[in-house]
Coordinates of C-alpha atoms in Angstrom, one line a residue:
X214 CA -27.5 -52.7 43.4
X215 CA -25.0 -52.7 40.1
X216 CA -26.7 -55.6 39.0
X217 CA -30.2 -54.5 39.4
X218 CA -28.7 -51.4 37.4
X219 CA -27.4 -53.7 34.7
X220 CA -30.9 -55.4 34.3
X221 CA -32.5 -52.0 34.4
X222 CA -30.2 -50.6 31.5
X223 CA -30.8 -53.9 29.3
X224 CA -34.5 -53.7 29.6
X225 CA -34.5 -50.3 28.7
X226 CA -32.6 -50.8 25.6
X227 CA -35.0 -53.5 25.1
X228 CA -37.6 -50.2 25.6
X229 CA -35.7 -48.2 22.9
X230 CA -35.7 -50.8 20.4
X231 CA -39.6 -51.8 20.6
X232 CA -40.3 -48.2 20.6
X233 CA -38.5 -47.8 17.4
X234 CA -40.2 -50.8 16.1
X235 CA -43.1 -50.4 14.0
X236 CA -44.6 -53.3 16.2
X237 CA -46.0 -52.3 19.9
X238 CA -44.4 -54.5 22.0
X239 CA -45.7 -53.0 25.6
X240 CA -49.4 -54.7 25.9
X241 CA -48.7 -55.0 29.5
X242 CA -46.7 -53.7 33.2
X243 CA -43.0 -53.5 32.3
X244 CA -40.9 -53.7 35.5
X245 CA -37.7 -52.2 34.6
X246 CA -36.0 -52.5 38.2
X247 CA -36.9 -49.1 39.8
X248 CA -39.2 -47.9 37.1
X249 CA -42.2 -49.1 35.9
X250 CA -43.6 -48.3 32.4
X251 CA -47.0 -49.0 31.7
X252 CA -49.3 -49.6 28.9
X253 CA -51.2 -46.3 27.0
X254 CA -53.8 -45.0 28.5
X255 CA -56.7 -42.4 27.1
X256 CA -55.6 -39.8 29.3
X257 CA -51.9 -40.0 28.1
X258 CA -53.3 -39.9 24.8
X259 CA -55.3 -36.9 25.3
X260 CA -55.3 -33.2 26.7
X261 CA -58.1 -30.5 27.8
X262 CA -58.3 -29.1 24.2
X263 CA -59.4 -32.8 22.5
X264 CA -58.1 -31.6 19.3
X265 CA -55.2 -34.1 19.0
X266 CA -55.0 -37.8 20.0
X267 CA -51.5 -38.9 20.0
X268 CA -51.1 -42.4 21.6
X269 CA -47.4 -42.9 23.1
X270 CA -46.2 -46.6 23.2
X271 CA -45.5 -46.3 27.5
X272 CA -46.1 -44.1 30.2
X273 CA -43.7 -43.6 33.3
X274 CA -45.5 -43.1 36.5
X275 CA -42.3 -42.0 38.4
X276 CA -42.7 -41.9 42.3
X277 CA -39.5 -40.2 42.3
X278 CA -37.3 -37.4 40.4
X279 CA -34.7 -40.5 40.1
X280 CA -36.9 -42.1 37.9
X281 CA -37.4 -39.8 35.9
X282 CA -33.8 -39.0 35.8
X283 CA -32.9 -42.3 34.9
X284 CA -34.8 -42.9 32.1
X285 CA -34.1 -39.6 30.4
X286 CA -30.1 -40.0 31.4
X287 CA -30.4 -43.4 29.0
X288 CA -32.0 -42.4 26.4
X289 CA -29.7 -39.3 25.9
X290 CA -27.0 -41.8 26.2
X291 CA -28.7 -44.5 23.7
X292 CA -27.7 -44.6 19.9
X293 CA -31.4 -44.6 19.4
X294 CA -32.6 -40.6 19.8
X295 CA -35.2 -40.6 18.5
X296 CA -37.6 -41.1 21.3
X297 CA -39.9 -38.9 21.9
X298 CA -40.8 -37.5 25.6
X299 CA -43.5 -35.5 27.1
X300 CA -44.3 -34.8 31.1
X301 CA -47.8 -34.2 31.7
X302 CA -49.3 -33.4 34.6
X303 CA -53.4 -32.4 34.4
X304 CA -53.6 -32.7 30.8
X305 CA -54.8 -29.0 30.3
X306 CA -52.8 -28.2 27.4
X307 CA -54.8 -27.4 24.4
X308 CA -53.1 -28.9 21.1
X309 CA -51.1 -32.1 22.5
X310 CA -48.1 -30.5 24.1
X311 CA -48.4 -33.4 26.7
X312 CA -48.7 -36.2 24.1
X313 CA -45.7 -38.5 22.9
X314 CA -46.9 -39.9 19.6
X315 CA -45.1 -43.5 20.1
X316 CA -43.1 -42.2 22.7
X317 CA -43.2 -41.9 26.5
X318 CA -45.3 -39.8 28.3
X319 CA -44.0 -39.2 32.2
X320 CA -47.3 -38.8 34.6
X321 CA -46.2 -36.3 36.7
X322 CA -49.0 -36.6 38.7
X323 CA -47.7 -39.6 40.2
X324 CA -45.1 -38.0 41.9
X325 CA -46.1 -37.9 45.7
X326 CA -47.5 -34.4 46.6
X327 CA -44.8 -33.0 48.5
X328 CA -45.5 -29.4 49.9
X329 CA -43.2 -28.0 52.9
X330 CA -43.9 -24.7 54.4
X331 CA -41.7 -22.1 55.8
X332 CA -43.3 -19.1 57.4
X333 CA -40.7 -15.8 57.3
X334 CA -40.3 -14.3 60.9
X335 CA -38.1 -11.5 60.9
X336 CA -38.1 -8.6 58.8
X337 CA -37.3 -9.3 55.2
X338 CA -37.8 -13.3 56.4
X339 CA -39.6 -14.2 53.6
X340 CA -42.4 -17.2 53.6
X341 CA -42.2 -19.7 50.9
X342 CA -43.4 -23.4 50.2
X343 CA -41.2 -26.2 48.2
X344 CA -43.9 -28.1 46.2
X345 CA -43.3 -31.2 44.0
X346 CA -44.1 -30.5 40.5
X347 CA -46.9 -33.1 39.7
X348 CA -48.6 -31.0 42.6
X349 CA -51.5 -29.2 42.3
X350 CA -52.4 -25.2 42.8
X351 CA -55.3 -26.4 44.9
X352 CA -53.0 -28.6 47.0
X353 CA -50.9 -25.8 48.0
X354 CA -53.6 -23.1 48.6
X355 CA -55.3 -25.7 51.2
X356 CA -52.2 -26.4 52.6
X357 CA -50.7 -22.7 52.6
X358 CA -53.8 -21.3 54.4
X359 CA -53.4 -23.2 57.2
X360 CA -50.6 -21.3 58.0
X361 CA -52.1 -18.2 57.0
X362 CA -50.3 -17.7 53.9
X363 CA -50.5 -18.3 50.0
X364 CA -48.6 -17.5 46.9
X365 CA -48.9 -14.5 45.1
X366 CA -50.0 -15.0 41.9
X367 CA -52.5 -17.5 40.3
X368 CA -53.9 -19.0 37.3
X369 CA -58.0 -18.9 37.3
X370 CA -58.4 -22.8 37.3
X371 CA -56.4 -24.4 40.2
X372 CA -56.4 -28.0 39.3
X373 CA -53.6 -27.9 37.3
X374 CA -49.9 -28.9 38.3
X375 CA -47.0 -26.8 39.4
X376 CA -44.8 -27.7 36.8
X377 CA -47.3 -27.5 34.3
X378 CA -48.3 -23.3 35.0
X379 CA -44.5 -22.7 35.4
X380 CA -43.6 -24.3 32.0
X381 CA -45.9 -21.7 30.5
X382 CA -45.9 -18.6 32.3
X383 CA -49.8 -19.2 34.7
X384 CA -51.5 -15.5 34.7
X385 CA -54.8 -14.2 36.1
X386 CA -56.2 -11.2 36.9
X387 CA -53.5 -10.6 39.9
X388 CA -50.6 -10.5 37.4
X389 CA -50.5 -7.0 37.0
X390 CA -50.0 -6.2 40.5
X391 CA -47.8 -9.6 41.2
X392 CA -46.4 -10.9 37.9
X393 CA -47.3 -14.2 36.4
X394 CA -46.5 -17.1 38.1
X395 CA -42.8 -17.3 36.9
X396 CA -41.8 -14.1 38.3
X397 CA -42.6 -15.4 42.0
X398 CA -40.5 -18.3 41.9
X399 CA -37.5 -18.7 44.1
X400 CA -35.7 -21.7 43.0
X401 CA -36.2 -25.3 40.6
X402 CA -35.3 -28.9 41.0
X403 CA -34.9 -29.4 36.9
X404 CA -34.3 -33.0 35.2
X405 CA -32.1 -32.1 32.1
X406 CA -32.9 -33.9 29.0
X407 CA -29.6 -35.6 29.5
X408 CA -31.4 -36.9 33.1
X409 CA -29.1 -34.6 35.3
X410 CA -31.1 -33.6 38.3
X411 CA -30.0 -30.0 38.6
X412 CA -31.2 -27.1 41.9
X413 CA -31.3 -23.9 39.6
X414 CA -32.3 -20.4 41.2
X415 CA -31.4 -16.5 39.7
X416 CA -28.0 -16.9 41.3
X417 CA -27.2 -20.7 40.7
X418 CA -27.6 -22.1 37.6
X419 CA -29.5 -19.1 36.0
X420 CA -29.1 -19.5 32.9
X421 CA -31.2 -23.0 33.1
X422 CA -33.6 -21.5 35.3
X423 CA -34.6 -18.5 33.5
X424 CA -34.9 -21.1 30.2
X425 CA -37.1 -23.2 31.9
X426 CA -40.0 -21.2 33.4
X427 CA -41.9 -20.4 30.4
X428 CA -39.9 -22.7 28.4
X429 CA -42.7 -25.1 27.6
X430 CA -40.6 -28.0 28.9
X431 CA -38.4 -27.6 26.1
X432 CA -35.1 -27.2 28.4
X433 CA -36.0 -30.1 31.1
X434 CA -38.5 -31.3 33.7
X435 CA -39.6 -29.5 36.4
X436 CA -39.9 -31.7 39.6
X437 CA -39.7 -29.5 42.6
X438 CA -40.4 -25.7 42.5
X439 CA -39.9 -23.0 45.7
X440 CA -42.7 -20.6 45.4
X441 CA -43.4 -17.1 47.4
X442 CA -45.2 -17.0 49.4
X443 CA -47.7 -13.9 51.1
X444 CA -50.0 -13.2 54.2
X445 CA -53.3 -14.3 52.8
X446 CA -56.7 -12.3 53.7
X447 CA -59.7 -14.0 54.9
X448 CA -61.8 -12.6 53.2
X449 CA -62.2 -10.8 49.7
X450 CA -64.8 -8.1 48.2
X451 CA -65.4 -9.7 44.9
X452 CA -67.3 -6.9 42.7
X453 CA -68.4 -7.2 38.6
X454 CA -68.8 -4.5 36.9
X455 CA -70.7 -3.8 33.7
X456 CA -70.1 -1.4 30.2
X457 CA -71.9 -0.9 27.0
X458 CA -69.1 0.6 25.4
X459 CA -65.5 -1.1 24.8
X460 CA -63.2 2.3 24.8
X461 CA -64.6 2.6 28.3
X462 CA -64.5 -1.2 29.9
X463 CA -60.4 -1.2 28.9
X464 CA -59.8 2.3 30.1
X465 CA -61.9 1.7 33.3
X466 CA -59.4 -1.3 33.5
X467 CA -56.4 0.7 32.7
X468 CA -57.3 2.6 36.0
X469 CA -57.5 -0.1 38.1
X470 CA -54.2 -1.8 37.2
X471 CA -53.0 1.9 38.4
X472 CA -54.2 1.4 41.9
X473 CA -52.7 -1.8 43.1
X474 CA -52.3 -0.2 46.4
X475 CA -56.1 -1.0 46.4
X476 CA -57.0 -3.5 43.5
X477 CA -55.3 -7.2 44.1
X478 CA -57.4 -8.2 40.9
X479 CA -58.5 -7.4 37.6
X480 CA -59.9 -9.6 34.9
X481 CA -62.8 -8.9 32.6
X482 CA -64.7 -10.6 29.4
X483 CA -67.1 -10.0 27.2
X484 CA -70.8 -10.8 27.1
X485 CA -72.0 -11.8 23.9
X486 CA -75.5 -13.3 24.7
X487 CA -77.7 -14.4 27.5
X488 CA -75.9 -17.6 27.3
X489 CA -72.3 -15.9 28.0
X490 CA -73.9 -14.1 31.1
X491 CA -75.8 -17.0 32.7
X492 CA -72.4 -19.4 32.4
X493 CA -70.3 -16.7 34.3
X494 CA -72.3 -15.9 36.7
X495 CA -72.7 -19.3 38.2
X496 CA -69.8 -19.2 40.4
X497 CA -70.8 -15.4 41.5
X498 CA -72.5 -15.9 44.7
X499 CA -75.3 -12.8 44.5
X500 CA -78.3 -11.8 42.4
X501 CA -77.6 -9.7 39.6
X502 CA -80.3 -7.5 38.6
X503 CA -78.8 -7.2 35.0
X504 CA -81.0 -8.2 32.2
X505 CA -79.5 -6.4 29.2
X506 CA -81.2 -6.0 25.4
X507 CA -78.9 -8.3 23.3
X508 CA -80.3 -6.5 20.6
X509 CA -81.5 -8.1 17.1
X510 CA -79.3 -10.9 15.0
X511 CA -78.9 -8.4 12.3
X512 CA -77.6 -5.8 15.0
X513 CA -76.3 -7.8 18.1
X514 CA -75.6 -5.4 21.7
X515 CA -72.4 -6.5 22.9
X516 CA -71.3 -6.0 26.7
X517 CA -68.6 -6.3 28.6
X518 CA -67.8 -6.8 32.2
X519 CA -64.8 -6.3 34.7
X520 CA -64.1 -8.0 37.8
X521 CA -61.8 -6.9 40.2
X522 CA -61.5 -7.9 44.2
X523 CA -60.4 -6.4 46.9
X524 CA -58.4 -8.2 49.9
X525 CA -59.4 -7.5 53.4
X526 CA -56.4 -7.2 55.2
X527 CA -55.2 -4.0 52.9
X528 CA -56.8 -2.1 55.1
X529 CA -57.4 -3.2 58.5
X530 CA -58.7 -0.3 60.1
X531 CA -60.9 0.4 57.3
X532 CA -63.9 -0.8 55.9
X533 CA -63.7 -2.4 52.6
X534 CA -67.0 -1.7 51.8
X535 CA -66.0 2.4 51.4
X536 CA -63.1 1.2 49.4
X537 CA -64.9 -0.6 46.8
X538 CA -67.5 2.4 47.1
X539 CA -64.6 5.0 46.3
X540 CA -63.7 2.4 43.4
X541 CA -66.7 2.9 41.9
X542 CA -66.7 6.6 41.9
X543 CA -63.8 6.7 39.7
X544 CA -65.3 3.8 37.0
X545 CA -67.9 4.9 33.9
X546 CA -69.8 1.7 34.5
X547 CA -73.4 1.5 33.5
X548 CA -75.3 3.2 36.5
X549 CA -77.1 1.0 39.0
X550 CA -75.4 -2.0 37.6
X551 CA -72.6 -2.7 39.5
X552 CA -72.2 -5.9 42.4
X553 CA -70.5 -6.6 44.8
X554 CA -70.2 -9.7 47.4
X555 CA -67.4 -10.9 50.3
X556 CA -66.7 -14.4 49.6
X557 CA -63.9 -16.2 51.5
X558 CA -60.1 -16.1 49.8
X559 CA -60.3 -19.6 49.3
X560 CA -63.7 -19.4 47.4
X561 CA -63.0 -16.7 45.4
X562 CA -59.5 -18.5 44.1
X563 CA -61.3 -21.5 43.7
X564 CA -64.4 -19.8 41.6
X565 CA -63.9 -21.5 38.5
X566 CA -64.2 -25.3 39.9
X567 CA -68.3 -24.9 40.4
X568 CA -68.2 -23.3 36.9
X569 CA -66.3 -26.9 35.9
X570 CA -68.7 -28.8 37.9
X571 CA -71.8 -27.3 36.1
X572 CA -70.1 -27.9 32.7
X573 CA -69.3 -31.5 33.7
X574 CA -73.3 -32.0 35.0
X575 CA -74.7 -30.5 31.6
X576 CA -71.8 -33.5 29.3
X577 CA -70.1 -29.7 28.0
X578 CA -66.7 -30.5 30.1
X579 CA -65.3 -33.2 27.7
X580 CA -65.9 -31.5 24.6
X581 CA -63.1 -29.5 22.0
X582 CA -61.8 -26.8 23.0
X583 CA -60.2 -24.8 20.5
X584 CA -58.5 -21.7 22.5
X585 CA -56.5 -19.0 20.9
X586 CA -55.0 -17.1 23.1
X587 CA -52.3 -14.0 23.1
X588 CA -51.1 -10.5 24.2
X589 CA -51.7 -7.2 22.3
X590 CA -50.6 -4.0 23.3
X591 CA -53.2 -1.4 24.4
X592 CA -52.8 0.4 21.1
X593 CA -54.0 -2.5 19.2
X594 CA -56.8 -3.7 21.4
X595 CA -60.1 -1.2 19.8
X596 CA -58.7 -2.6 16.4
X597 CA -58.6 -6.6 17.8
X598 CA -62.1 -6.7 19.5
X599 CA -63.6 -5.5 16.1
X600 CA -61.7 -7.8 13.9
X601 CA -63.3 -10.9 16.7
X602 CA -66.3 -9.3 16.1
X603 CA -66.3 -10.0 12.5
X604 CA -65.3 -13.7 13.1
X605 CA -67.5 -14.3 15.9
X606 CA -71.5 -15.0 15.9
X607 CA -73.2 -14.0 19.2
X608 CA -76.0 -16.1 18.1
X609 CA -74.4 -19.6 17.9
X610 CA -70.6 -18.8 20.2
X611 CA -70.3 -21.1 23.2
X612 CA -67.4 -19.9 25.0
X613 CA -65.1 -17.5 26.8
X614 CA -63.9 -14.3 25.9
X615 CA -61.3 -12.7 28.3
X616 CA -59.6 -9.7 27.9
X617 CA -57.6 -7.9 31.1
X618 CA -54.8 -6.0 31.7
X619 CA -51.5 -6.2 32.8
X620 CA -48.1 -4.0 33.1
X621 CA -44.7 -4.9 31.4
X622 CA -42.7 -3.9 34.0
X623 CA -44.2 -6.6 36.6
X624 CA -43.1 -8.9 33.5
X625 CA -39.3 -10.6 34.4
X626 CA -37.3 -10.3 31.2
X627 CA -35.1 -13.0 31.0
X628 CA -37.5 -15.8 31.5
X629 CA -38.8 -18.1 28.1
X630 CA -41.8 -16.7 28.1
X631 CA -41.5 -12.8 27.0
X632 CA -44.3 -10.0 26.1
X633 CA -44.5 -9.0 22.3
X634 CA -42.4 -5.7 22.0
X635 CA -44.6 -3.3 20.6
X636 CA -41.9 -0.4 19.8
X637 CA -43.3 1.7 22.1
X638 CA -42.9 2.9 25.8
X639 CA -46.7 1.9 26.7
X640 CA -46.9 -0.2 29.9
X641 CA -50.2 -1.7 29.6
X642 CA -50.8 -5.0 27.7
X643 CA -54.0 -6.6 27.4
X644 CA -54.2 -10.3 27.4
X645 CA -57.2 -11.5 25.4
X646 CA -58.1 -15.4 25.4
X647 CA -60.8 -17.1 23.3
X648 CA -62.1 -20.7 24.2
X649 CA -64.9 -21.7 22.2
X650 CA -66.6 -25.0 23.5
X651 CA -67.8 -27.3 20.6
X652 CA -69.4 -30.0 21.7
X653 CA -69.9 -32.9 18.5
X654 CA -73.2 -34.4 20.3
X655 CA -74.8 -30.7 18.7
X656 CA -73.7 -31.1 15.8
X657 CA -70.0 -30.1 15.7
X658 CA -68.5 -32.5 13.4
X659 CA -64.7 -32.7 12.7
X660 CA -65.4 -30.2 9.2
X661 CA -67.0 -28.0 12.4
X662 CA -64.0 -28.1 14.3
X663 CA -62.0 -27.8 11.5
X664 CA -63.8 -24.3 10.9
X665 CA -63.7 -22.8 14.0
X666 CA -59.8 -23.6 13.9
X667 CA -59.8 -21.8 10.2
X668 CA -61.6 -18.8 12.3
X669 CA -58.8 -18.5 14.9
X670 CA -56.3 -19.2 11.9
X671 CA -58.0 -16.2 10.0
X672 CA -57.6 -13.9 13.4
X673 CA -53.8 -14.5 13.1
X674 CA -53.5 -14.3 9.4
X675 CA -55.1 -11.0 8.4
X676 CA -53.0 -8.5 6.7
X677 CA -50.6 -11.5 5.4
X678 CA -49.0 -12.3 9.3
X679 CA -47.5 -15.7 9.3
X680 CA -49.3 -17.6 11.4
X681 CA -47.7 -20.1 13.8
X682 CA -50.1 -22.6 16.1
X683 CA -48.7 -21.0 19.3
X684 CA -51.9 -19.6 18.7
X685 CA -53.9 -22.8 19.4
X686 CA -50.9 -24.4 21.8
X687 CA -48.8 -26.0 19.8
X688 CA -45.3 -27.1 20.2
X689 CA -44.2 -24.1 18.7
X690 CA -41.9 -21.7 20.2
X691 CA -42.6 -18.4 18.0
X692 CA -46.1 -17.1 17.0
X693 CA -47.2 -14.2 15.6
X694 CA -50.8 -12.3 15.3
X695 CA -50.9 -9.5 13.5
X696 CA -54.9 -8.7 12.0
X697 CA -54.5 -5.1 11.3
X698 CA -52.2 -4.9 14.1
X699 CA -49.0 -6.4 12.2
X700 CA -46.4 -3.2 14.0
X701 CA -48.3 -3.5 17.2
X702 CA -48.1 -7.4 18.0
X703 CA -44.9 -9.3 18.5
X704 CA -43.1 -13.0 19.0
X705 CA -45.2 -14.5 21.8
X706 CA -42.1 -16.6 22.8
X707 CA -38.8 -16.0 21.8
X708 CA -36.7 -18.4 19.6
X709 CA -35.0 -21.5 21.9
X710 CA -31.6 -20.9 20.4
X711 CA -30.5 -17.5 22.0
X712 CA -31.7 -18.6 25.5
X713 CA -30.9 -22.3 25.2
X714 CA -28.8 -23.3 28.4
X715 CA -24.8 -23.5 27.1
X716 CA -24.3 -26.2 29.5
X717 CA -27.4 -27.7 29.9
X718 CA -28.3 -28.0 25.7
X719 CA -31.4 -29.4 24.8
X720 CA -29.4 -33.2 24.1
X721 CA -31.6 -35.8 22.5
X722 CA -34.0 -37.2 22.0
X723 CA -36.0 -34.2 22.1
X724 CA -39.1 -33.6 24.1
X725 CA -42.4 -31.3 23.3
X726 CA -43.7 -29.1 25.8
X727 CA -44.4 -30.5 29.6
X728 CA -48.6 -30.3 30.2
X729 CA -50.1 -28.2 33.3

């Protein structure tokens, strides 16, 4: 065993050096005892945004934490530190977070998906599951519902790794009732950057956990999570909404977030043109008799929708169907044009994959994606959807525009990944996300792309903000959007330094953010 060690260590060094060579020296398998370092790829050069292409010189495909341990423990032990690291795990990072430009990048997804169960029985017993971190979302809601159970909080897309959400914070429309994903995590399996393999929970180790959810993989590798888990309904009243007027789509959506003893989900987006409402409604499984004017290009009719859902077993000796009907008595939607359907808890979590499916049959799934994303208090919201107004084109957008709600004080405080402090006592935030889909076959050249980045640069520089590629998912800890909103929107992240482990420090070589 301390010889196979030995040979490992030399062949690594032999690694370091042709890493720091300006010659690429892996063409081929590199067998380096227990680990085995590969070639590049395309997918370890790339990501979900295809903005950046950074090609590493190797990629780990670990089949345990120990490898992954072992290669980080040299290299923070080698006198060459330079070596740069990245864990990816789907690739759905926007501006190469989970690229390694000459560096390695670790494929999380090779890690075996290990997900074990435990069902709570007593009172205050709780249910969680421990889930490798190269695992998918949609691994563990199969595997979770056949017990009956499922975690609490989700991102919309499911096919996305553990590790990956957790690094960034993973919200939807049931974080204001549950908190983002970070919130409902009961313990981490972490690989330091010095390749320490350390259990971390709010009572062990906090310091390190709390740095690393949200901590765009910044503070170490996450390689096992425990996450919460809750009785999961059967089935779920899935109802959209529709508005012609913005002040009354966000405070239609401020009352819902104030009812989560009957609202488990809220989300809602706008609908900028026939194309915008035929792409969402794909996954909705019912006939909606809504065929609004989009008035003329010289005076566009914008719309907007909101979703929300309704679990079943809330109210088991009632019928849902008089809930959602009492909903909809309090809500100024436009008459006559609200729908609803029951879908099955699994279907409804998994609504975006026949969207993906759609986009993938019609060549618009491998395309750029530039996405700007970000959280603005409620009193800046009237004043952000008119500056996107003024930067976006109903006639020619291809995309996503989100914006939902959610309430600071389901928000933990002492993760990585903190909400903008808007010097006021409001609870609600909005979270508003932009993905534009520009697809080159139709004409979006790189001067193309390189526009509609300026547009989502212009968004965060009005009113002289300093503008920081957080924005479009960079590396970057600390962004800032301020339009005319400069006192109302904050840091997105805070700084490393003040939260940076004492005991755990970020030891070379450094590594960019871990990919979902």
């Amino acid at each position: 065993m301390e010889v196979s060690m030995v040979c490992t260590r030399v062949n690594l060094l032999i690694l370091v050096l042709s890493l720091c060579s300006p010659y690429k020296f892996i063409q081929s398998p590199m067998d380096f005892g227990p680990l085995n370092l590969l070639p590049t790829t395309t997918d370890a050069s790339s990501d979900f945004g295809r903005i950046l292409f950074h090609s590493p010189s190797a990629v780990l495909k670990p089949q345990s934490p120990r490898d992954i341990s072992l290669l980080l423990s040299f290299l923070s032990a080698s006198f060459l530190s330079k070596v740069t690291v990245a864990a990816r795990g789907a690739g759905h990072s926007i501006h190469g977070q989970a690229q390694a430009l000459d560096g390695i990048v670790v494929d999380m997804c090779s890690l075996p998906s290990e997900i074990d169960l435990y069902r709570g029985g007593g009172e205050g017993d709780i249910s969680y599951a421990d889930v490798s971190g190269g695992a998918m979302w949609i691994e563990l809601l199969e595997q979770s519902l056949k017990l009956g159970l499922a975690p609490r909080s989700w991102t919309d897309y499911l096919y996305i790794t553990i590790g990956g959400t957790l690094s960034n914070a993973g919200i939807s429309g049931q974080t204001f009732k549950h908190g983002p994903q970070i919130s409902n995590v009961l313990q981490l399996e972490v690989v330091t950057a010095r390749g320490e393999t350390v259990t971390c929970s709010p009572t062990k180790d906090a310091e390190l956990f709390n740095a690393v959810l949200g901590g765009l993989g910044q503070f170490g590798i996450i390689t096992r999570a425990r996450i919460l888990l809750q009785e999961a309904p059967q089935k779920v009243k899935w109802v959209r909404a529709f508005y012609d007027d913005f002040h009354t789509f966000t405070k239609d959506q401020e009352l819902l977030v104030s009812m989560p003893d009957s609202v488990d989900y809220v989300e809602g987006f706008i609908v900028l043109n026939e194309q915008s409402l035929h792409g969402s409604s794909i996954a909705f499984p019912a006939n909606m008799a809504f065929n609004p004017d989009f008035g003329r290009k010289s005076s566009p009719k914008i719309y907007y929708c909101i979703e929300l859902a309704v679990h079943d077993y809330q109210y088991k000796n009632t019928n849902v169907d008089q809930v959602v009907e009492a909903i909809s008595k309090q809500i100024s939607h436009i008459a006559s044009h609200l729908y609803s359907v029951e879908v099955s808890y699994f279907d409804f979590l998994n609504r975006v994959r026949m969207e993906e499916m759609s986009l993938r049959s019609s060549g618009l799934w491998e395309v750029h994606h530039p996405w700007l994303n970000m959280f603005v208090p409620k009193a800046g919201i009237s004043d952000l959807r008119d500056l996107l107004m003024d930067n976006i084109s109903p006639d020619n957008f291809e995309g996503l525009i989100l914006i939902y709600p959610l309430l600071r004080d389901k928000w933990g405080t002492n993760t990585s990944a903190v909400l903008p402090d808007s010097g006021s006592t409001e609870q609600v935030m909005f979270v508003v996300g932009i993905l534009r889909s520009a697809n080159p076959d139709e004409g979006c050249s790189h001067d193309c792309l390189q526009e509609l980045l300026h547009r989502h640069r212009h968004i965060a520089d009005t009113a002289g903000a300093t503008w920081s590629k957080t924005v479009l998912g960079s590396p970057s800890n600390t962004g800032w959007l301020a339009p005319t909103l400069w006192t109302t929107v904050g840091a997105v992240r805070r700084p490393q330094s003040p939260v940076r482990p004492s005991i755990h420090p970020r030891a070379r070589p450094r590594y960019i953010p871990q990919g979902q």
